[in-house]
Short mmCIF file of C-alpha atoms in Angstrom, two decimals:
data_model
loop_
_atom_site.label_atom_id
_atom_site.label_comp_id
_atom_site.label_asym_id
_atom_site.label_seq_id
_atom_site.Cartn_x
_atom_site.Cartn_y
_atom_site.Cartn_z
CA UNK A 45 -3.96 8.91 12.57
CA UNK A 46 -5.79 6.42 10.26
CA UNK A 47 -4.42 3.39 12.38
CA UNK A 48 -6.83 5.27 14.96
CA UNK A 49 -10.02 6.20 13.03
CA UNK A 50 -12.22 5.93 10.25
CA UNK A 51 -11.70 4.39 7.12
CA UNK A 52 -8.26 3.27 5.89
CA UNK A 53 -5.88 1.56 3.48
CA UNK A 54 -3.05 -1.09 4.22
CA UNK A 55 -0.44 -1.69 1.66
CA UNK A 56 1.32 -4.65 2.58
CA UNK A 57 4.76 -6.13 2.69
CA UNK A 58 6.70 -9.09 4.20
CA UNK A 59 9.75 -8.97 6.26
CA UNK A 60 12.59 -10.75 4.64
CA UNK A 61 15.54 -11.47 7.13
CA UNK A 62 16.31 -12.38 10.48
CA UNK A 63 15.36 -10.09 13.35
CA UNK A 64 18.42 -9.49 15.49
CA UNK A 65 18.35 -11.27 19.39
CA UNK A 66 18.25 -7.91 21.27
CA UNK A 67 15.52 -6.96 19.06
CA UNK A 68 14.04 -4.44 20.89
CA UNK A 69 16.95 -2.41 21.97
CA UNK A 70 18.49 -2.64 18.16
CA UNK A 71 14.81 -1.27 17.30
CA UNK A 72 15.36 1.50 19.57
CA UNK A 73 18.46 2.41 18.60
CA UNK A 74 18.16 2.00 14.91
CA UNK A 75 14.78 4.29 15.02
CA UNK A 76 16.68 7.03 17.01
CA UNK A 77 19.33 7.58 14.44
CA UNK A 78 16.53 7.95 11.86
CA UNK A 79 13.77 10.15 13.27
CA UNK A 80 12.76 13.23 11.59
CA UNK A 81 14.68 16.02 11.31
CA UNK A 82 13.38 19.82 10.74
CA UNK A 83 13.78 21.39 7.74
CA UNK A 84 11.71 24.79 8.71
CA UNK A 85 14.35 26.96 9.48
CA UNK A 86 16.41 25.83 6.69
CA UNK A 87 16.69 25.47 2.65
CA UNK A 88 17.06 21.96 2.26
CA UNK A 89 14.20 20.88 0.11
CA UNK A 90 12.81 17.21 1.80
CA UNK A 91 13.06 15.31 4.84
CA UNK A 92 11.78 12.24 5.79
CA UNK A 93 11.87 10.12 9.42
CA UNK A 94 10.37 8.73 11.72
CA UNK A 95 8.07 10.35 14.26
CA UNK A 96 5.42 9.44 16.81
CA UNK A 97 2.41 8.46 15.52
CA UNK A 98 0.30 9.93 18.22
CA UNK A 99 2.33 13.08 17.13
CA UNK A 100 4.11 14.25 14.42
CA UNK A 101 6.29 16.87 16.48
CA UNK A 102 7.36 14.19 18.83
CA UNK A 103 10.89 12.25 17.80
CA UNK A 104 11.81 11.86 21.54
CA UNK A 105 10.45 8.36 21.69
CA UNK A 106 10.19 8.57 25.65
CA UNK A 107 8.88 5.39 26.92
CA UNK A 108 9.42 3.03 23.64
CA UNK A 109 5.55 4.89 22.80
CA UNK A 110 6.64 2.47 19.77
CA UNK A 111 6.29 -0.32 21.31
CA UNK A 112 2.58 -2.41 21.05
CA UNK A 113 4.44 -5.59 21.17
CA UNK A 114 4.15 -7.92 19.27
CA UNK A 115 3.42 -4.35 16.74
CA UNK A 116 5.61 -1.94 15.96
CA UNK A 117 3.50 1.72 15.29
CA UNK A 118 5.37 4.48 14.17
CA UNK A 119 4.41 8.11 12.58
CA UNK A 120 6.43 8.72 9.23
CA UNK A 121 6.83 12.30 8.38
CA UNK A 122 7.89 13.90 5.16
CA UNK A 123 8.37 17.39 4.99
CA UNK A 124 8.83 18.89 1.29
CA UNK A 125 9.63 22.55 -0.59
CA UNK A 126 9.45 22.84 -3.99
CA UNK A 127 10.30 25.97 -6.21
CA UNK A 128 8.36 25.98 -9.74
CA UNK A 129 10.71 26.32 -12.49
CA UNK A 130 9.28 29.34 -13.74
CA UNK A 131 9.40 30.99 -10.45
CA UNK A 132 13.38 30.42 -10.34
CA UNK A 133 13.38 31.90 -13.81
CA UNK A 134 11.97 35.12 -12.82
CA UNK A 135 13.86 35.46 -9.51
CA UNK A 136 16.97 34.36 -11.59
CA UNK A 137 16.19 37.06 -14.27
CA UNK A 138 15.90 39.72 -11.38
CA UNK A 139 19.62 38.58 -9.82
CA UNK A 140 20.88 39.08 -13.23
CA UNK A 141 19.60 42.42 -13.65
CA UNK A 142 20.29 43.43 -10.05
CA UNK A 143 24.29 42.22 -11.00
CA UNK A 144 24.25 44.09 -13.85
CA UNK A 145 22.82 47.64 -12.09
CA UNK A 146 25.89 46.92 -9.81
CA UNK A 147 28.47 46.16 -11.83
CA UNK A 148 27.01 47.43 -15.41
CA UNK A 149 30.51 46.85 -17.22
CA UNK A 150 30.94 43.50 -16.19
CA UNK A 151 30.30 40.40 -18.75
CA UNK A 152 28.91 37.73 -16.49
CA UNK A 153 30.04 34.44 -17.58
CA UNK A 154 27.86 31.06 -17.60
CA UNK A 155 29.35 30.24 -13.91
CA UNK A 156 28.17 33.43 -12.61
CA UNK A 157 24.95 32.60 -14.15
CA UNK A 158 24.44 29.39 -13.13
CA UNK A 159 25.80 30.87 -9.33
CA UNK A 160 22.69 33.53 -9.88
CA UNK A 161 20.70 30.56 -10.50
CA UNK A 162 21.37 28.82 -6.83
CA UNK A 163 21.44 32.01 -5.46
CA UNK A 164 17.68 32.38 -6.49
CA UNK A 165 17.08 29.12 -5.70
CA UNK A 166 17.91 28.86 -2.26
CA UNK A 167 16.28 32.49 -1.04
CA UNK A 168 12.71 30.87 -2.75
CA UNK A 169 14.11 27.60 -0.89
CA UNK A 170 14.12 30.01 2.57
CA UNK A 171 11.06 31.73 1.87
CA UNK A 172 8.56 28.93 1.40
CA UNK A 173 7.21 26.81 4.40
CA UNK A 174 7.78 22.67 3.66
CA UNK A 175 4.44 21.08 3.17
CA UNK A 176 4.07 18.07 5.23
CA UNK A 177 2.78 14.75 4.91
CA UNK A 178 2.21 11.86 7.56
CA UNK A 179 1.17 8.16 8.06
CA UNK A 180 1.96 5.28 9.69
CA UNK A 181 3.87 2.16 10.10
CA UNK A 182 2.50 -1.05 12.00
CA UNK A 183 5.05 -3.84 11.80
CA UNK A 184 4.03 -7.34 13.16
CA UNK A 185 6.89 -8.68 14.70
CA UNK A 186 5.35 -12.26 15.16
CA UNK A 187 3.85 -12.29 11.18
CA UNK A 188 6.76 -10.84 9.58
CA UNK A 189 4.37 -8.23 8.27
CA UNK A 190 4.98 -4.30 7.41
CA UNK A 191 1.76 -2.35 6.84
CA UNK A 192 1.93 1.36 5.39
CA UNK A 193 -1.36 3.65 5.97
CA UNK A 194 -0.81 4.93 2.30
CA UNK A 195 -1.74 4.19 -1.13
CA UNK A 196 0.08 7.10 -2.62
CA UNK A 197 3.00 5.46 -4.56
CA UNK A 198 5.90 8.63 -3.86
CA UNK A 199 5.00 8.10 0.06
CA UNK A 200 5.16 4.60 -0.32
CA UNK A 201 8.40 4.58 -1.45
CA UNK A 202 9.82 7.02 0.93
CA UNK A 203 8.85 4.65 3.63
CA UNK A 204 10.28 1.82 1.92
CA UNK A 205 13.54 3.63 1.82
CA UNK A 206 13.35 4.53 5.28
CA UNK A 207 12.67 1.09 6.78
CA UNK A 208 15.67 -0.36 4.65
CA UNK A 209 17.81 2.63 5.62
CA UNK A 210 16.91 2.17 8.83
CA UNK A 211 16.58 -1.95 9.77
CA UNK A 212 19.17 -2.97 7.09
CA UNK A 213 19.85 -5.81 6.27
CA UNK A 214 16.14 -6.03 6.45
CA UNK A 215 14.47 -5.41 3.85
CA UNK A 216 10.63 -5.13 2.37
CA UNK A 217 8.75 -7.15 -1.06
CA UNK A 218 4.98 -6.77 -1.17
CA UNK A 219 2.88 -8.96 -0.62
CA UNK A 220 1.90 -9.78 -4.77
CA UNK A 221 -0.57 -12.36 -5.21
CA UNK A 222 2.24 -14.51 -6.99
CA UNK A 223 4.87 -13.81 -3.95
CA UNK A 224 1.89 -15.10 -1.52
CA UNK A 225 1.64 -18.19 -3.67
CA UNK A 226 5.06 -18.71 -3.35
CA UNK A 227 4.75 -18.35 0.18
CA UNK A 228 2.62 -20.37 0.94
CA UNK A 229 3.30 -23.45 -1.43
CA UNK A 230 6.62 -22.83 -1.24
CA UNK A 231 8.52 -25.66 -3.83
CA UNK A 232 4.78 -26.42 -5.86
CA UNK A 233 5.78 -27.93 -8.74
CA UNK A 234 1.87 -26.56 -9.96
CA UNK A 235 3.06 -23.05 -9.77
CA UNK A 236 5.74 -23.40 -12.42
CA UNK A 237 2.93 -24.62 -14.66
CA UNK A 238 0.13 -22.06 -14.06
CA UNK A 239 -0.87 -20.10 -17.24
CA UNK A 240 -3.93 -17.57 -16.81
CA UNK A 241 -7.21 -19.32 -17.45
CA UNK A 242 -8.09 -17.28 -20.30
CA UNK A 243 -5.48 -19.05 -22.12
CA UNK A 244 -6.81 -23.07 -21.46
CA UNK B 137 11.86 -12.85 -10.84
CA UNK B 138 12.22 -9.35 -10.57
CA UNK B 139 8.99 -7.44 -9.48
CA UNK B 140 8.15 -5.41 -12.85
CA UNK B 141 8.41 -8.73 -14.46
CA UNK B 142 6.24 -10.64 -12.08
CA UNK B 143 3.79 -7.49 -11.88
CA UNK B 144 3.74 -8.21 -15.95
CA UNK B 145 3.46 -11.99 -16.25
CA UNK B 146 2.06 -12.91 -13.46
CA UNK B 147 -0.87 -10.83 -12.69
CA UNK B 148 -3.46 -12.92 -13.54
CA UNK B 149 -3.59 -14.54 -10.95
CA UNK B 150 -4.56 -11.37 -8.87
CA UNK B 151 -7.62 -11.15 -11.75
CA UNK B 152 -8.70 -14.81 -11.12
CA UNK B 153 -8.51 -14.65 -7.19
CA UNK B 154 -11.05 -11.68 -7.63
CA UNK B 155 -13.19 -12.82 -9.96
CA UNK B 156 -13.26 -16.49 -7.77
CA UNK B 157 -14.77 -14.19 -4.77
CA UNK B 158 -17.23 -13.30 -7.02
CA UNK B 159 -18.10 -16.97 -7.70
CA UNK B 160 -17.53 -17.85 -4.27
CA UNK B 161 -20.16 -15.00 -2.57
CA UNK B 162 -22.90 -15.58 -5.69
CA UNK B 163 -22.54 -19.54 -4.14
CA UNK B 164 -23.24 -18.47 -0.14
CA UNK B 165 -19.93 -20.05 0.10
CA UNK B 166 -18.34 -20.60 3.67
CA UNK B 167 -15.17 -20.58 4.84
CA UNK B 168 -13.74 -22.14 8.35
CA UNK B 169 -10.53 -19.41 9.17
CA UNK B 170 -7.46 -21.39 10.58
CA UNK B 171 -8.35 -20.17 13.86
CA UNK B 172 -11.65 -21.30 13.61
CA UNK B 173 -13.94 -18.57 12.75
CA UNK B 174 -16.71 -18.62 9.87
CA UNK B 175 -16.39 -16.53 7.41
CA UNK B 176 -18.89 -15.53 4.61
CA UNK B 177 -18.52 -13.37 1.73
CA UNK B 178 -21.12 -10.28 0.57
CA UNK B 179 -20.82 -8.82 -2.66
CA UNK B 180 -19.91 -4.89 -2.86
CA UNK B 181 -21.66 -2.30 -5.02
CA UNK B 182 -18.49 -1.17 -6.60
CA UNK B 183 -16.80 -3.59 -9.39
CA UNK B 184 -14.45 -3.08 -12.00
CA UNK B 185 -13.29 -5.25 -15.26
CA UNK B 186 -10.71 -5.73 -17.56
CA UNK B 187 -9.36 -7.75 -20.40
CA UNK B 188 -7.35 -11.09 -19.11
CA UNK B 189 -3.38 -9.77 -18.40
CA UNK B 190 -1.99 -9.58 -22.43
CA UNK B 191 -5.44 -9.13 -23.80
CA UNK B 192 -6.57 -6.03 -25.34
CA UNK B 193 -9.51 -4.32 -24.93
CA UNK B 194 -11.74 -1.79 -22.55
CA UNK B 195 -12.33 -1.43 -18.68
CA UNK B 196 -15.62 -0.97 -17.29
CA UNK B 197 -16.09 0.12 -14.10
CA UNK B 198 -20.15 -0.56 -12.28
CA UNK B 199 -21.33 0.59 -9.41
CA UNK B 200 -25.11 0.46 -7.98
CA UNK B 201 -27.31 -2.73 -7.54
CA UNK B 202 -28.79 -5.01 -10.37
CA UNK B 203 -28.48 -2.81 -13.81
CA UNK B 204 -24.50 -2.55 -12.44
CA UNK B 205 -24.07 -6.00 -12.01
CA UNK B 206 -25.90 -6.88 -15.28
CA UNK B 207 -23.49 -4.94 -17.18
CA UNK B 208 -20.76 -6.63 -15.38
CA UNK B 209 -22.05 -10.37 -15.73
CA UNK B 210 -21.72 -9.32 -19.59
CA UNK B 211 -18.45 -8.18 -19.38
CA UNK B 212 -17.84 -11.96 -17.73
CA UNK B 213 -19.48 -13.03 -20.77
CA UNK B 214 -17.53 -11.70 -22.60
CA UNK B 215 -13.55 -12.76 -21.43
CA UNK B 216 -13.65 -10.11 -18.38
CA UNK B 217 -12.27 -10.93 -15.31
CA UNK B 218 -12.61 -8.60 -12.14
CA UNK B 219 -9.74 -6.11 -11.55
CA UNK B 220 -11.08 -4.63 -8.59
CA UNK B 221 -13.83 -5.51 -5.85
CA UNK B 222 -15.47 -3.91 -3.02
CA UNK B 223 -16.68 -6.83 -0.59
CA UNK B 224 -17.91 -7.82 2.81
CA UNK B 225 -16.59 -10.23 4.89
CA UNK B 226 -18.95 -11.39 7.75
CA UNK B 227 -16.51 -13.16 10.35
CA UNK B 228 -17.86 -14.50 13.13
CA UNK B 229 -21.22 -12.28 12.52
CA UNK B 230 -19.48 -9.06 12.15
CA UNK B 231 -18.79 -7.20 8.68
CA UNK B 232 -15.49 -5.90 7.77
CA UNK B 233 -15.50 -3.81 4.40
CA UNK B 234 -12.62 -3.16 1.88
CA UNK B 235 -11.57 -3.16 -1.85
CA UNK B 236 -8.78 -5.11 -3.52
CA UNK B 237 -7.32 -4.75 -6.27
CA UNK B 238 -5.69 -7.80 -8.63
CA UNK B 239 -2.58 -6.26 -9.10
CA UNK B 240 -1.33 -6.17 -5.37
CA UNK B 241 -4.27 -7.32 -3.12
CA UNK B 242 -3.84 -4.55 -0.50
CA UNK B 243 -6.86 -4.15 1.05
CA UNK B 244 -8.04 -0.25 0.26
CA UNK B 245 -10.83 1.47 2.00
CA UNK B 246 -11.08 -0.96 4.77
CA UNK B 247 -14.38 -0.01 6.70
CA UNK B 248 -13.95 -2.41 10.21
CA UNK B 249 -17.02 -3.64 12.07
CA UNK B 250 -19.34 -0.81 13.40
CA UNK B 251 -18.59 -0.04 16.77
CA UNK B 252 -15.30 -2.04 17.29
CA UNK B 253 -12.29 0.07 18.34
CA UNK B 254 -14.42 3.28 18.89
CA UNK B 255 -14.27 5.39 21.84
CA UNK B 256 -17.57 4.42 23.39
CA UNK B 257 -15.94 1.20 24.32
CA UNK B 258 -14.39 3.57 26.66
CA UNK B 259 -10.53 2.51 25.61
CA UNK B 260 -7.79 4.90 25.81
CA UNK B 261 -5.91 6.17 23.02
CA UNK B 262 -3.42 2.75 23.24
CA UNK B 263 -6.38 0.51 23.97
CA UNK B 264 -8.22 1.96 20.76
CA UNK B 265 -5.06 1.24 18.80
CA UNK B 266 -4.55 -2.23 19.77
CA UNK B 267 -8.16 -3.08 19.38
CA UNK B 268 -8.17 -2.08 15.52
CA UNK B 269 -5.04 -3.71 15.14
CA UNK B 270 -6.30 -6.28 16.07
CA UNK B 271 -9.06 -5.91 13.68
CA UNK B 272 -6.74 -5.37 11.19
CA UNK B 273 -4.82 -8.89 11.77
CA UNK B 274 -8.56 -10.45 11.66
CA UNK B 275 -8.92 -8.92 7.86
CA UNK B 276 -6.00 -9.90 6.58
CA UNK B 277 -5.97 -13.24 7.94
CA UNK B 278 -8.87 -13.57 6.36
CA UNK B 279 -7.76 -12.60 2.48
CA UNK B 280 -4.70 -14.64 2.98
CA UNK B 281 -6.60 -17.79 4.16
CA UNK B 282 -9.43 -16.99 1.02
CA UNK B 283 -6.44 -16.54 -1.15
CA UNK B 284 -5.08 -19.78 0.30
CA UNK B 285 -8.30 -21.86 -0.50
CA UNK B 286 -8.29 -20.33 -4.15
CA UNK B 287 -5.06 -21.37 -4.71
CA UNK B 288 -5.76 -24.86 -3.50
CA UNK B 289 -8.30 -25.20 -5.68
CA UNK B 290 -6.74 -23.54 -8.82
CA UNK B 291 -3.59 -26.02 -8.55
CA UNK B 292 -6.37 -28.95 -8.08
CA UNK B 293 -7.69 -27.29 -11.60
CA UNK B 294 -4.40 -26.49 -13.30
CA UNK B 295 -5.15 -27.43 -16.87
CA UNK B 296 -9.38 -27.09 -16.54
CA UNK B 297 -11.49 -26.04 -14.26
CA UNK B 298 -14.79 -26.24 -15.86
CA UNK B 299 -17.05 -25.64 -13.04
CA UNK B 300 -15.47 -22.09 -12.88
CA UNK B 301 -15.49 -21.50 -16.20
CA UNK B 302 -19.27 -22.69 -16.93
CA UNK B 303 -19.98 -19.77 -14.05
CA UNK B 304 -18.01 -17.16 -16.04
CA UNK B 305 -19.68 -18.44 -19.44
CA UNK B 306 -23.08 -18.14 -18.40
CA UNK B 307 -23.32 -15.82 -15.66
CA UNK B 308 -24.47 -13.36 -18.55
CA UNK B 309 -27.75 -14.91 -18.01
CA UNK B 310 -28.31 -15.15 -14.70
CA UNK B 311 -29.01 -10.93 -14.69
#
């Protein structure tokens, strides 16, 4: 847990919107319909949701272990397969030739093939373990501030999704220097006029 | 705005905030924090420059001590302005460490003050948490209130700001 130890990096974003008046109970119930789900046992290729962060197997959310107020800390959890393309071609290739050992006279149309295709698809999609991947979210409540515990740019934007899926109509922008500026001088007549340095 | 365009046009400002902590830390400058802690600034070993936002041209990328930061007064010299920054801040007498970058200004491999929300405080698990976050709200407290004063004093400078510029026109020489 990087919010726990070590070095880390925060990318940051602002809360735009109005929280709701029951807050914490909206929280609750908003998180619950969007923890993680398990894709293990299955051949769906991602999932992504909320977890723990003390514990990535933990979605039960006993006690509001959310709940740091005025922070918000939850785990995010992604769990991925993916199937090379060349691997579905080979597996694809053996279907066909296992079809055609079975039923030698038969033609098989581009339907069948394409049906082949799936069919190889999803037994590599059954065979191979998800790979996971984990950070965190710390929201401050009183700021209006999201922090993510990742830099990578495909994570980041899985969590955006999730915190808009899951908080809508709230919603996140990142904190850009020009944004800030905005912020914080909101109505500056300056800022219109600003031109980089380099070109005074 | 939409974000790709202001991540286009307006990036320079990102640039100019850096390269002003440069400025700032090469002064001994001072800051008072809104909630009124002192903050000073100490220069990383890990720089990087690029061409103004528009401009062509190379990046160069120093790290180490005085030969580093020789080659990187040059690239001042020479139009650069800083596109990424490894720097201390000293609030209150204790160093927190990170990097920024000018396009977004997160603040990446953020060391916090040795000692601080580690276990031989003798915290639990929750306590640890809450004492980094903590931490965490000092830091960026901090880089909003710096980027505050910055853009105080850039609006105060819109159309010249020559003290600024005579640092980035002769800080060649000062290596």
């Amino acid at each position: 847990m990087a919010l726990l130890k070590g070095s880390l990096g925060l990318s940051r974003y602002k809360v735009e919107g109005n929280l709701p008046s029951d807050f914490w109970s909206w929280l609750n119930r908003r998180i619950l319909q969007n923890i993680f789900i398990d894709i293990e046992s299955s051949t769906i290729d991602k999932s992504s949701g909320w977890v723990s962060a003390h514990d990535y197997f933990d979605v039960s959310f006993a006690f509001e272990v959310y709940n740091f107020n005025p922070y918000v800390v939850l785990g995010l959890r992604q769990d991925k397969r993916t199937v090379s393309a060349a691997l579905v071609r080979k597996y694809h290739r053996l279907e066909i030739n296992r079809q055609r050992e079975l039923q030698p006279e038969a033609r098989l149309s581009k339907p069948d093939r394409e049906m082949l295709k799936e069919k190889a698809r999803l037994q590599l999609l059954a065979r191979i373990p998800p790979q996971t991947a984990t950070w965190e979210m710390c929201w401050h409540t009183g700021r209006g501030e999201v922090w993510f515990t990742t830099g990578n740019r495909a994570l980041l934007d899985t969590g955006l999704e999730l915190f808009q899926k899951s908080f809508s109509p709230l919603f996140l922008t990142p904190r850009l220097p020009w944004l800030m500026a905005q912020e914080i001088l909101p109505g500056h007549g300056g800022l219109a006029r600003l031109t980089p340095m380099s070109s005074e | 705005m939409e974000l790709s365009k202001i991540v286009q046009e307006k990036s320079f400002l990102g640039q100019e905030f850096l390269t002003w902590l440069w400025w700032m830390s090469e002064n001994g400058a001072e800051f008072a924090l809104p909630d009124g802690k002192q903050l000073s600034l100490i220069l990383g070993e890990r720089l990087s420059l690029a061409p103004p936002w528009g401009h062509e041209g190379s990046r160069v990328g120093v790290a180490g001590k005085d030969q580093a930061l020789a080659e990187a007064r040059e690239g001042l010299r020479r139009g650069k302005l800083l596109d990424s920054l490894r720097l201390g801040l000293n609030i209150d007498g204790h160093d927190y460490w990170l990097t920024l970058e000018s396009v977004w200004l997160f603040p990446r491999s953020v060391r916090l003050p040795a000692g601080a929300g580690s276990e031989e405080q003798g915290l639990d698990i929750d306590g640890l948490l809450l004492e980094r976050l903590a931490l965490l709200e000092n830091l960026t407290a901090a880089v909003d209130s710096l980027f505050t004063v910055f853009l105080e004093q850039r609006l105060e400078h819109i159309s010249a700001w020559p003290e600024f510029k005579s640092w980035l026109k002769n800080s060649g020489s000062q290596a």
